[in-house]
Short mmCIF file of C-alpha atoms in Angstrom, two decimals:
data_model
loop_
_atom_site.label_atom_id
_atom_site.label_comp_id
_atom_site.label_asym_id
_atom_site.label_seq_id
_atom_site.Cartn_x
_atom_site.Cartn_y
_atom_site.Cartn_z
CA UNK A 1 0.00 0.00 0.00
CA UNK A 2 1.60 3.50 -0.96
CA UNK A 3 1.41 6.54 0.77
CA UNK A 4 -1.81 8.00 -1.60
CA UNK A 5 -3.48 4.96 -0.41
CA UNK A 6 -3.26 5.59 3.45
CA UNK A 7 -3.59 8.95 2.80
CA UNK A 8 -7.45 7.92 1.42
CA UNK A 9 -7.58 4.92 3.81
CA UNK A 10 -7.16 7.11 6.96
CA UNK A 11 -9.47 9.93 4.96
CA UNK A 12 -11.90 7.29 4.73
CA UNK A 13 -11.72 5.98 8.01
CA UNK A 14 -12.90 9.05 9.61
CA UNK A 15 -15.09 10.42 7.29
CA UNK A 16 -17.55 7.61 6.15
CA UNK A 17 -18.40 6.15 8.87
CA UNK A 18 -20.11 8.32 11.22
CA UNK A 19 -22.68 10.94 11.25
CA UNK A 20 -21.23 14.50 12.53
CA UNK A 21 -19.46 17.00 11.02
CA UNK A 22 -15.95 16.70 13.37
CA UNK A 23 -14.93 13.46 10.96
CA UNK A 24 -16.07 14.22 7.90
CA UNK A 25 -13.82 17.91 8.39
CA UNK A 26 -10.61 16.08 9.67
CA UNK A 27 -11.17 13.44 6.41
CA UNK A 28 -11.26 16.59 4.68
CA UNK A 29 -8.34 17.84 5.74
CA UNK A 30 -6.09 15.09 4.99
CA UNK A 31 -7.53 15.00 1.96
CA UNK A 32 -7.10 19.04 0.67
CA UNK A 33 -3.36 18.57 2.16
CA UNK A 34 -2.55 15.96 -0.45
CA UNK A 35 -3.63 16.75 -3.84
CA UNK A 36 -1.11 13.71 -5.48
CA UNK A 37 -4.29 11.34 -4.37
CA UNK A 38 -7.08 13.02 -6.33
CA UNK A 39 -6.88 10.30 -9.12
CA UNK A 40 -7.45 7.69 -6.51
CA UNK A 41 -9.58 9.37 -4.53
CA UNK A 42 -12.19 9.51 -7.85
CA UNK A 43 -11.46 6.03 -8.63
CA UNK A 44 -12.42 5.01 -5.17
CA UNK A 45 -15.86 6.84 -6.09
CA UNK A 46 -16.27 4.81 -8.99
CA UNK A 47 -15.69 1.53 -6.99
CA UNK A 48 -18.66 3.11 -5.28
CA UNK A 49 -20.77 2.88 -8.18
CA UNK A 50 -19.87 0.03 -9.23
CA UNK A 51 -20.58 -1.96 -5.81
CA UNK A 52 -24.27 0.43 -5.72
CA UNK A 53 -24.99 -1.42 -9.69
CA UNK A 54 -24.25 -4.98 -8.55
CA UNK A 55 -27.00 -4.02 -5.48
CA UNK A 56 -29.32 -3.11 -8.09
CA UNK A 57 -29.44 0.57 -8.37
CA UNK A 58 -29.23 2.32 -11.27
CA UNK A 59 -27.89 5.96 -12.33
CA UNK A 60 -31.25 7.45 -11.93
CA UNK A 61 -31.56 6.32 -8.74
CA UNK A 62 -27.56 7.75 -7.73
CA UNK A 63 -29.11 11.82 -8.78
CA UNK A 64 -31.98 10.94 -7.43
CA UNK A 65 -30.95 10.69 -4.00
CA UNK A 66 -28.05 13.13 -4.41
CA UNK A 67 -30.50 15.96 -5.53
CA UNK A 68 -33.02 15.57 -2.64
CA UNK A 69 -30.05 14.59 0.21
CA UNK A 70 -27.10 16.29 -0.45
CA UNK A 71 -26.49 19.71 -3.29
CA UNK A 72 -26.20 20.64 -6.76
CA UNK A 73 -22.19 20.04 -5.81
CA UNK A 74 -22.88 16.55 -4.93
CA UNK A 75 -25.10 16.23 -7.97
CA UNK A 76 -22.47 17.20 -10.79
CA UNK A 77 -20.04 15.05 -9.30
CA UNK A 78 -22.32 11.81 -8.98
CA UNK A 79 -23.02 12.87 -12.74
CA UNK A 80 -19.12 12.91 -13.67
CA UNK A 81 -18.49 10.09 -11.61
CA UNK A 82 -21.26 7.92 -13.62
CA UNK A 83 -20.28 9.02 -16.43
CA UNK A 84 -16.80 8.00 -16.28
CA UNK A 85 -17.64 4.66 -14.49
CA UNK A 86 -19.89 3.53 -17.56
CA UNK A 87 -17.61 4.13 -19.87
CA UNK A 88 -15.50 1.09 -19.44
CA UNK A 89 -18.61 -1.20 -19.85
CA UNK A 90 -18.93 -2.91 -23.15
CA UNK A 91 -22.60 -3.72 -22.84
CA UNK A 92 -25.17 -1.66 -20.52
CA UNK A 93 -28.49 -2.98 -19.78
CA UNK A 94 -31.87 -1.47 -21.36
CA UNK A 95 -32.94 1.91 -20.54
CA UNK A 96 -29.48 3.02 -18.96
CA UNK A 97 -29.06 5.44 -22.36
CA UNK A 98 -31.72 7.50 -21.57
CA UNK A 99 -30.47 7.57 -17.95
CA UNK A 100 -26.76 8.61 -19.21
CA UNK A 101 -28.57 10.93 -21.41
CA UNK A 102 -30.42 12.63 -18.15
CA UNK A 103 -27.27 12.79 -16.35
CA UNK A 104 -25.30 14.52 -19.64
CA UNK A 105 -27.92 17.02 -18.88
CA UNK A 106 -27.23 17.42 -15.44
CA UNK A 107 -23.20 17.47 -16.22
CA UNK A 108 -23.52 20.18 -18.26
CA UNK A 109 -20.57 21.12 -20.97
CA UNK A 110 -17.69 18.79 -21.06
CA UNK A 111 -16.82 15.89 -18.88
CA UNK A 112 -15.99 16.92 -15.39
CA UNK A 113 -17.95 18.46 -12.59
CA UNK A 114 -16.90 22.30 -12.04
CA UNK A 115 -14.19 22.06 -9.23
CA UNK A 116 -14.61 24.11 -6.11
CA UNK A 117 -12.31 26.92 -5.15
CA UNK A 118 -10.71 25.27 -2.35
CA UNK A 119 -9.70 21.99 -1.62
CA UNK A 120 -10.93 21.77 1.33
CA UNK A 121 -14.37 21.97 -0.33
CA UNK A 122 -13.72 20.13 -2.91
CA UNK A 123 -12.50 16.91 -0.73
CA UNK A 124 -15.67 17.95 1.59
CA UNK A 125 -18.16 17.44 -1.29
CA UNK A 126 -16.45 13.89 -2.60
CA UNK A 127 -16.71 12.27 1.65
CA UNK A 128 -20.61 13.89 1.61
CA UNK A 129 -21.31 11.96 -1.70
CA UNK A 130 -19.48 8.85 -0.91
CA UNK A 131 -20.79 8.46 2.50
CA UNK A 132 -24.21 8.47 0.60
CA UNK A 133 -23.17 5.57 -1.82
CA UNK A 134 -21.59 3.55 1.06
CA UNK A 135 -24.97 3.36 2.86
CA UNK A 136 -27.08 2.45 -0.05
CA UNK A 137 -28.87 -0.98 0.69
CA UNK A 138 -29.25 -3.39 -1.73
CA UNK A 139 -32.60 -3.12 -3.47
CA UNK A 140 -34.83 -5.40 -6.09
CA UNK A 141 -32.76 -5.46 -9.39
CA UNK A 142 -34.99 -4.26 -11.93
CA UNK A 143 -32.45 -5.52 -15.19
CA UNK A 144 -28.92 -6.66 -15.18
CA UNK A 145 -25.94 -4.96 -14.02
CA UNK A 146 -23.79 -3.03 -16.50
CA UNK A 147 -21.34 -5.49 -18.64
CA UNK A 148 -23.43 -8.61 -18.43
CA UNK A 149 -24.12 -9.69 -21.98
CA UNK A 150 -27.54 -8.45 -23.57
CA UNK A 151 -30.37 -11.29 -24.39
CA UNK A 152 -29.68 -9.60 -28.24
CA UNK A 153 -29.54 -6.51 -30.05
CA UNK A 154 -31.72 -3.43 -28.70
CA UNK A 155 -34.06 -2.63 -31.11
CA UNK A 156 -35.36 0.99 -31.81
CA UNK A 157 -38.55 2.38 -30.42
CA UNK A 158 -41.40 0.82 -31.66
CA UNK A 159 -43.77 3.70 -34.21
CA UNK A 160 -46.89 3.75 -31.85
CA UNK A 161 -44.36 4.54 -28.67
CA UNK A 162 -42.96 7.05 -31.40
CA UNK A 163 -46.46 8.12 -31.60
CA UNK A 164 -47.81 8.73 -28.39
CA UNK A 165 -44.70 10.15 -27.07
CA UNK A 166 -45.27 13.06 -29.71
CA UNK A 167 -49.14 13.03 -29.19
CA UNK A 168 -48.50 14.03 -25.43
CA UNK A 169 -45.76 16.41 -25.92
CA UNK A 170 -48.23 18.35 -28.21
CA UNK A 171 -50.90 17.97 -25.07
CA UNK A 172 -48.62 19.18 -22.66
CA UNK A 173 -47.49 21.97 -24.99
CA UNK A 174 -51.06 22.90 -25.65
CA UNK A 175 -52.94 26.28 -24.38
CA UNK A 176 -56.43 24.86 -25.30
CA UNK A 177 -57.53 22.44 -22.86
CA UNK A 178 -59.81 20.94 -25.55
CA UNK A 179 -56.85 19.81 -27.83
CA UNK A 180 -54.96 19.00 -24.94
CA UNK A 181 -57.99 16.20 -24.16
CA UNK A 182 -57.99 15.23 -27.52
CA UNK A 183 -54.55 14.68 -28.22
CA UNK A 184 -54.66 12.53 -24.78
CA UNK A 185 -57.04 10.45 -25.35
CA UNK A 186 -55.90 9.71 -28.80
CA UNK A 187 -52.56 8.63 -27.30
CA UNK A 188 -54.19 6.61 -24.75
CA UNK A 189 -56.12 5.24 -27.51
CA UNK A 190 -52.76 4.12 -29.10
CA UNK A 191 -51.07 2.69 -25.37
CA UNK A 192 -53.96 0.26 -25.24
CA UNK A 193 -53.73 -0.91 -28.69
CA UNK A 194 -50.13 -1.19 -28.64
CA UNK A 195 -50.45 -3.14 -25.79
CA UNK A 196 -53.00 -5.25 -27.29
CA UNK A 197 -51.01 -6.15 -30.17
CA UNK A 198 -47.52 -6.60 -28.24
CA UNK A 199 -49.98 -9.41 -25.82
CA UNK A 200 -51.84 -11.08 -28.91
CA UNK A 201 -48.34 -11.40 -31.10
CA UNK A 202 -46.31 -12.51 -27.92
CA UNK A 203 -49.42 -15.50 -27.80
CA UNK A 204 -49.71 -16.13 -31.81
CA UNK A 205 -45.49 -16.49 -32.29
CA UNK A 206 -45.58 -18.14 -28.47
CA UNK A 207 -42.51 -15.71 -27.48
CA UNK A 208 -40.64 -16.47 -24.45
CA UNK A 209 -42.05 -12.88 -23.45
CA UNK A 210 -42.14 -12.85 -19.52
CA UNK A 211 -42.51 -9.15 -17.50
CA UNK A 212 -39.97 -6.89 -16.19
CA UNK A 213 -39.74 -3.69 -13.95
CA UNK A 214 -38.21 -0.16 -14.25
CA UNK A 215 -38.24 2.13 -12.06
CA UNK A 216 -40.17 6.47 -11.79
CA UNK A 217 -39.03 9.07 -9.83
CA UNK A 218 -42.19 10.03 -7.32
CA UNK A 219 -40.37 13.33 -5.28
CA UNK A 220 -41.65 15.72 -3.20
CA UNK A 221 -43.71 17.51 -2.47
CA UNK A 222 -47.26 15.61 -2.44
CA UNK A 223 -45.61 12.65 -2.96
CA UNK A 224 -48.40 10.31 -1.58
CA UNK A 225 -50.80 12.06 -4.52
CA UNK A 226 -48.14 11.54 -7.34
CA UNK A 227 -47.48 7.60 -6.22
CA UNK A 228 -51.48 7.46 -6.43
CA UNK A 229 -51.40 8.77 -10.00
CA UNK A 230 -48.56 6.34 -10.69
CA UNK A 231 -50.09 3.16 -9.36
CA UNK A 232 -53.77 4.58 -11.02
CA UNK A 233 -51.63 4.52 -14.70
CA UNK A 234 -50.10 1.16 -13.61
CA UNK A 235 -52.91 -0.16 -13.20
CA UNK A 236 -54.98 0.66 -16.17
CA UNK A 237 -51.97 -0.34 -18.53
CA UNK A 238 -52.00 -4.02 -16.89
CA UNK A 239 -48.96 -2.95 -14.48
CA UNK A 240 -48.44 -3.45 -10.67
CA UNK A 241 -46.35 -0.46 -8.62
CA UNK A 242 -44.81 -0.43 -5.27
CA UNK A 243 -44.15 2.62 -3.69
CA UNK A 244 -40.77 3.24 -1.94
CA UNK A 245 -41.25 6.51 -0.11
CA UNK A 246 -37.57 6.17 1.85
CA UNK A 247 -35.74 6.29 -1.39
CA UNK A 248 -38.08 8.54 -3.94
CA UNK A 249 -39.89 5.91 -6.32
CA UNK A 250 -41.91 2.86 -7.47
CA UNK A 251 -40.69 0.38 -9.17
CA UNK A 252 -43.65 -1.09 -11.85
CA UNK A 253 -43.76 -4.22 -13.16
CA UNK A 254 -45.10 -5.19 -16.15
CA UNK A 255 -44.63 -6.23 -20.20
CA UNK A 256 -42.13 -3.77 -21.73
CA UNK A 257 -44.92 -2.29 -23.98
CA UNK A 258 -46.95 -1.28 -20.82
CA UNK A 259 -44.17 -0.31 -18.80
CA UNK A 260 -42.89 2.52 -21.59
CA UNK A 261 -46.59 3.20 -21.79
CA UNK A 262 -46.98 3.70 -17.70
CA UNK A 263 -43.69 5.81 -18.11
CA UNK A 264 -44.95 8.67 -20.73
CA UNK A 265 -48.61 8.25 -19.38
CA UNK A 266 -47.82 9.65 -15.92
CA UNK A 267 -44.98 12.36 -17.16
CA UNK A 268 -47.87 13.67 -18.94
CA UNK A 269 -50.71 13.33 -16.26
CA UNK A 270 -48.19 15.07 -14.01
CA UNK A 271 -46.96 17.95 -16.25
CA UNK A 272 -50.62 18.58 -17.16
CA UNK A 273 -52.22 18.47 -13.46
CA UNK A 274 -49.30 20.18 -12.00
CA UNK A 275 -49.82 22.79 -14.46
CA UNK A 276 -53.81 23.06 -14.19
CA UNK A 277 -53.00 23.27 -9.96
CA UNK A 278 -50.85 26.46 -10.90
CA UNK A 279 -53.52 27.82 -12.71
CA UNK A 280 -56.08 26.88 -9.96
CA UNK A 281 -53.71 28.21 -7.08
CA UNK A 282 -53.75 31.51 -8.98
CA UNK A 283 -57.75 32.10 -9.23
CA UNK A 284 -57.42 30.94 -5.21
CA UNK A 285 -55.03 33.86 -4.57
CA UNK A 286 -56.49 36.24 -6.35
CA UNK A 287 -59.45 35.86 -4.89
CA UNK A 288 -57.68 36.03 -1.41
CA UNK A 289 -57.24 32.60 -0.30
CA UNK A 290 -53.85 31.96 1.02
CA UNK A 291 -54.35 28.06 1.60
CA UNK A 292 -51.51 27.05 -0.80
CA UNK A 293 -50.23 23.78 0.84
CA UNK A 294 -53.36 22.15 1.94
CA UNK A 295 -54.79 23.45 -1.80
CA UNK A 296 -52.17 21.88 -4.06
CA UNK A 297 -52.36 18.57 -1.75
CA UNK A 298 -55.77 17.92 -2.03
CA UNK A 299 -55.96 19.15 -5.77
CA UNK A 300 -53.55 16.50 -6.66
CA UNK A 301 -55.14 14.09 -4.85
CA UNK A 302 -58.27 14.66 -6.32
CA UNK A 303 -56.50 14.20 -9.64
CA UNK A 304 -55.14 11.24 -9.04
CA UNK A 305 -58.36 9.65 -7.73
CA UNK A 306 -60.63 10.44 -11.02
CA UNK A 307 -57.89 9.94 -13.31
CA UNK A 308 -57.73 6.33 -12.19
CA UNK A 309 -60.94 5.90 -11.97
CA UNK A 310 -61.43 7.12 -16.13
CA UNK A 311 -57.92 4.84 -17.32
CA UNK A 312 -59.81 1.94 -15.61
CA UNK A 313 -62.92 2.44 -17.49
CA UNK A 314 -60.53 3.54 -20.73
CA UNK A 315 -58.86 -0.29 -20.42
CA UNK A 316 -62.45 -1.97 -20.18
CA UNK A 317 -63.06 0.22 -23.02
CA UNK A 318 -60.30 -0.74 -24.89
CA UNK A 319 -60.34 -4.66 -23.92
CA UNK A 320 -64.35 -4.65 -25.29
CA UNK A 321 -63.69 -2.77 -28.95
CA UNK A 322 -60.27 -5.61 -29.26
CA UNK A 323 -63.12 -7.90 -28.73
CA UNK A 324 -65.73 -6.58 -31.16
CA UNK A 325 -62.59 -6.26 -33.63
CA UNK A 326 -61.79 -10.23 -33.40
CA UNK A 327 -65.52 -11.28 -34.29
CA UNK A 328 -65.96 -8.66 -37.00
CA UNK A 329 -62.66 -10.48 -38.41
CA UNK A 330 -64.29 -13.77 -38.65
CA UNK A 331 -62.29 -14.54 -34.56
CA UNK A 332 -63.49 -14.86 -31.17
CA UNK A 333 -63.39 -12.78 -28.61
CA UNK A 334 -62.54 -15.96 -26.13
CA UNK A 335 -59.09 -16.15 -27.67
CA UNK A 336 -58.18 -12.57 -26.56
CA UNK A 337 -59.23 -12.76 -22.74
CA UNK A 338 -57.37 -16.05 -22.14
CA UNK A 339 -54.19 -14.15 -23.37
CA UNK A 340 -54.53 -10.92 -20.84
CA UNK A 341 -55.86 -13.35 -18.40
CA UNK A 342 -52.22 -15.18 -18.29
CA UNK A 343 -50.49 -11.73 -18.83
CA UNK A 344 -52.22 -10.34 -16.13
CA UNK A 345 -51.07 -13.33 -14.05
CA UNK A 346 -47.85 -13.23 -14.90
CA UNK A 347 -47.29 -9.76 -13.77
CA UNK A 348 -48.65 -10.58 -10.26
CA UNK A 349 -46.53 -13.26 -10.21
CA UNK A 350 -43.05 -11.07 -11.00
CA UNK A 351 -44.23 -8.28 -8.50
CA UNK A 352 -44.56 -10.55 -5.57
CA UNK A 353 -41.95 -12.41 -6.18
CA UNK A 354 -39.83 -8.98 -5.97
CA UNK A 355 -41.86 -7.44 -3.69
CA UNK A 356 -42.91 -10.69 -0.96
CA UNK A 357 -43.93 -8.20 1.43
CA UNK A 358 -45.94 -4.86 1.04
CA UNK A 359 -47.99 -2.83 3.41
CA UNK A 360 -50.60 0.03 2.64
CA UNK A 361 -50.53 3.51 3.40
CA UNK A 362 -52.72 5.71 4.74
CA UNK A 363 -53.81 8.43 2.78
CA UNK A 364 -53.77 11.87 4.72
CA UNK A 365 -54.24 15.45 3.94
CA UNK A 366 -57.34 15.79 1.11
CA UNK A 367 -58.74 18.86 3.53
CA UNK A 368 -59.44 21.81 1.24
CA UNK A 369 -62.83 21.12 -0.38
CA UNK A 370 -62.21 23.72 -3.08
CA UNK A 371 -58.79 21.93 -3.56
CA UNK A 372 -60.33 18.60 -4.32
CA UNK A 373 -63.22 20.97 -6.65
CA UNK A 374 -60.59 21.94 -8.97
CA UNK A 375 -58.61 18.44 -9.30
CA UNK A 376 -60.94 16.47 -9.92
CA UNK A 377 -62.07 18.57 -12.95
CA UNK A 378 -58.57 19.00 -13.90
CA UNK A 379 -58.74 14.96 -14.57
CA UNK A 380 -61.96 15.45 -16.04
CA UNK A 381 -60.36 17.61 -18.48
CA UNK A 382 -57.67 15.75 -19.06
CA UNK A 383 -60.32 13.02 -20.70
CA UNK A 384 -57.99 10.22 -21.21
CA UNK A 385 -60.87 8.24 -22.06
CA UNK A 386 -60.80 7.30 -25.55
CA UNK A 387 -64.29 7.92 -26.98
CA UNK A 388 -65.57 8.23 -23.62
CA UNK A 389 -69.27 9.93 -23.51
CA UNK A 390 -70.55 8.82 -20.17
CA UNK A 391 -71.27 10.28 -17.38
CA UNK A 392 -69.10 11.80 -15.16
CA UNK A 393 -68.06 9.36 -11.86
CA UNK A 394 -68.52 10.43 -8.57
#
């Protein structure tokens, strides 16, 4: 062992494993007083990383937890970090590209996070980070760790994901709440046919097709309301959620199809009620109400609540017209519920084999009545409903 290593060794030793401040500043110390171990003391990050992959997390996860624990410091580094670390993989597992992608983003220009003016800071900010990535737990793998070899190629984005992803960009976009319901219920329209197709090919070619799990980001604030929405759009698009409030998201399980479909479905349904609440909150104000964080809270949960009660009537919806579709074709409709039926049971099966042991929360704060008014006709405008002219549920 040379002298950079016990220079990080003894850095190490006080820093990382307790919880004040007097440690973490005399790690700090040694560490600003010997620049030569820099290159080990990133490399030593990386290890980090590499040990938090093989316990199933995933980049995402790493900024995740950085941005709501530690600082934007913290964050750019865990970016540079990850970025470097990934680089020597030959193969990285499914969705990781649009993680790296994310964290490019939050890397900004070039390759390396922006050092601080002092080394003193600059050591402080690597021990705050690491500490964080030592205590990580290991948690349900939801795909394979970075360098194991792929099943086979990746294949492109399929041209009805293509679809719907542009369908509710243009709704989010939207100033007319009108086109914004159309263009969502068209794309809804296209999740449950896609999903459809993906379940009745998977049968017809008998494809060794068997569900997975990825994991969405539910922060703060209101983050009871937004894991409601999430586990509402789960639902309806033949997916199971479980909520992990101590680290920041659910992890859904489901066919790949309805998984990327769960994914854009709620981004949307988020962007477009957190957008209506704004809108709401401002009439409230103006009109001298001053109830802001009971408002939003019971606005989104109001959202949440009749927007899964309209995607569950949407998927009946869409399950009955796949029906009328195989007779009119000279089919049955008996061959297409059998199919869901075993899809269905297979995605029970995956989540409780991940998840053996779940409990239920209780849901608090829906307090403001004029909160819940406006959410729950915020989800009635969002009419993701394809062809939907009912009535209105209570």
């Amino acid at each position: 062992m040379g002298p950079t290593d016990s220079v990080i060794d003894d850095a190490f030793a006080a820093a990382l494993y307790g919880d004040g401040d007097e440690g973490l500043d005399t790690g700090a110390s040694r560490l600003a007083a010997a620049p030569e171990a820099d290159a080990e003391l990133r490399r030593r990050g990386e290890e980090y990383l590499c040990r938090a992959w093989r316990n199933g997390w995933q980049p995402a996860d790493v900024i995740r937890l950085a941005r709501r624990d530690l600082e934007e410091p913290h964050v750019r580094l865990a970016a540079a970090l990850i970025h470097a670390e990934t680089r020597g993989y030959a193969h990285l597992p499914p969705r990781w590209a649009d993680q790296l992608a994310d964290l490019a983003r939050d890397l900004g220009p070039g390759s390396e996070a922006a050092r601080p003016r002092d080394r003193f800071s600059y050591a402080t900010t690597h021990l705050q980070l690491y500490r964080l990535l030592l205590r990580l737990p290991p948690i349900e793998p939801v795909g394979p760790p970075p360098g194991a070899s792929m099943p086979g190629p990746v294949e492109g984005e399929p041209r009805a994901l293509t679809r719907i992803r542009a369908l509710l960009a243009k709704a989010e976009a939207t100033g007319f709440p009108q086109e914004a319901e159309a263009l969502t219920a068209k794309a809804q329209e296209l999740m449950a046919r896609h999903s459809l197709d993906e379940a009745l090919l998977a049968a017809r070619t008998h494809a060794k097709d068997v569900p997975g799990a990825c994991r969405v980001g539910v922060d703060a604030p209101y983050e009871t309301a937004k894991a409601i929405l999430l586990d509402s759009v789960a639902a309806a698009n033949h997916c199971r959620a479980v909520w992990n409030e101590a680290f920041g998201f659910s992890t859904v399980v489901g066919f790949e199809a309805d998984l990327e479909a769960v994914e854009l479905l709620y981004t949307s349904l988020l962007v477009q009620g957190t957008a209506a609440m704004t809108k709401a909150e401002a009439g409230q104000r103006a009109a001298g109400r001053k109830r802001t964080k009971a408002f939003r809270q019971t606005f989104l949960l109001a959202y949440a609540h009749r927007i899964g009660a309209r995607l569950a009537r949407a998927g009946e919806h869409a399950v009955t017209e796949a029906a009328q579709a195989a007779e009119a074709a000279g089919g049955s409709a008996a061959s297409l519920l059998p199919v869901l039926a075993a899809r269905d049971v297979a995605v029970t099966d995956r989540a409780e084999r991940m998840f053996p042991r779940t409990t239920t929360t209780r849901v608090r704060g829906a307090t403001d009545g004029e909160g819940w008014t406006h959410g729950t006709a915020a989800a009635d405008r969002a009419h993701v409903t394809p062809r939907d002219r009912g009535p209105a549920l209570p």
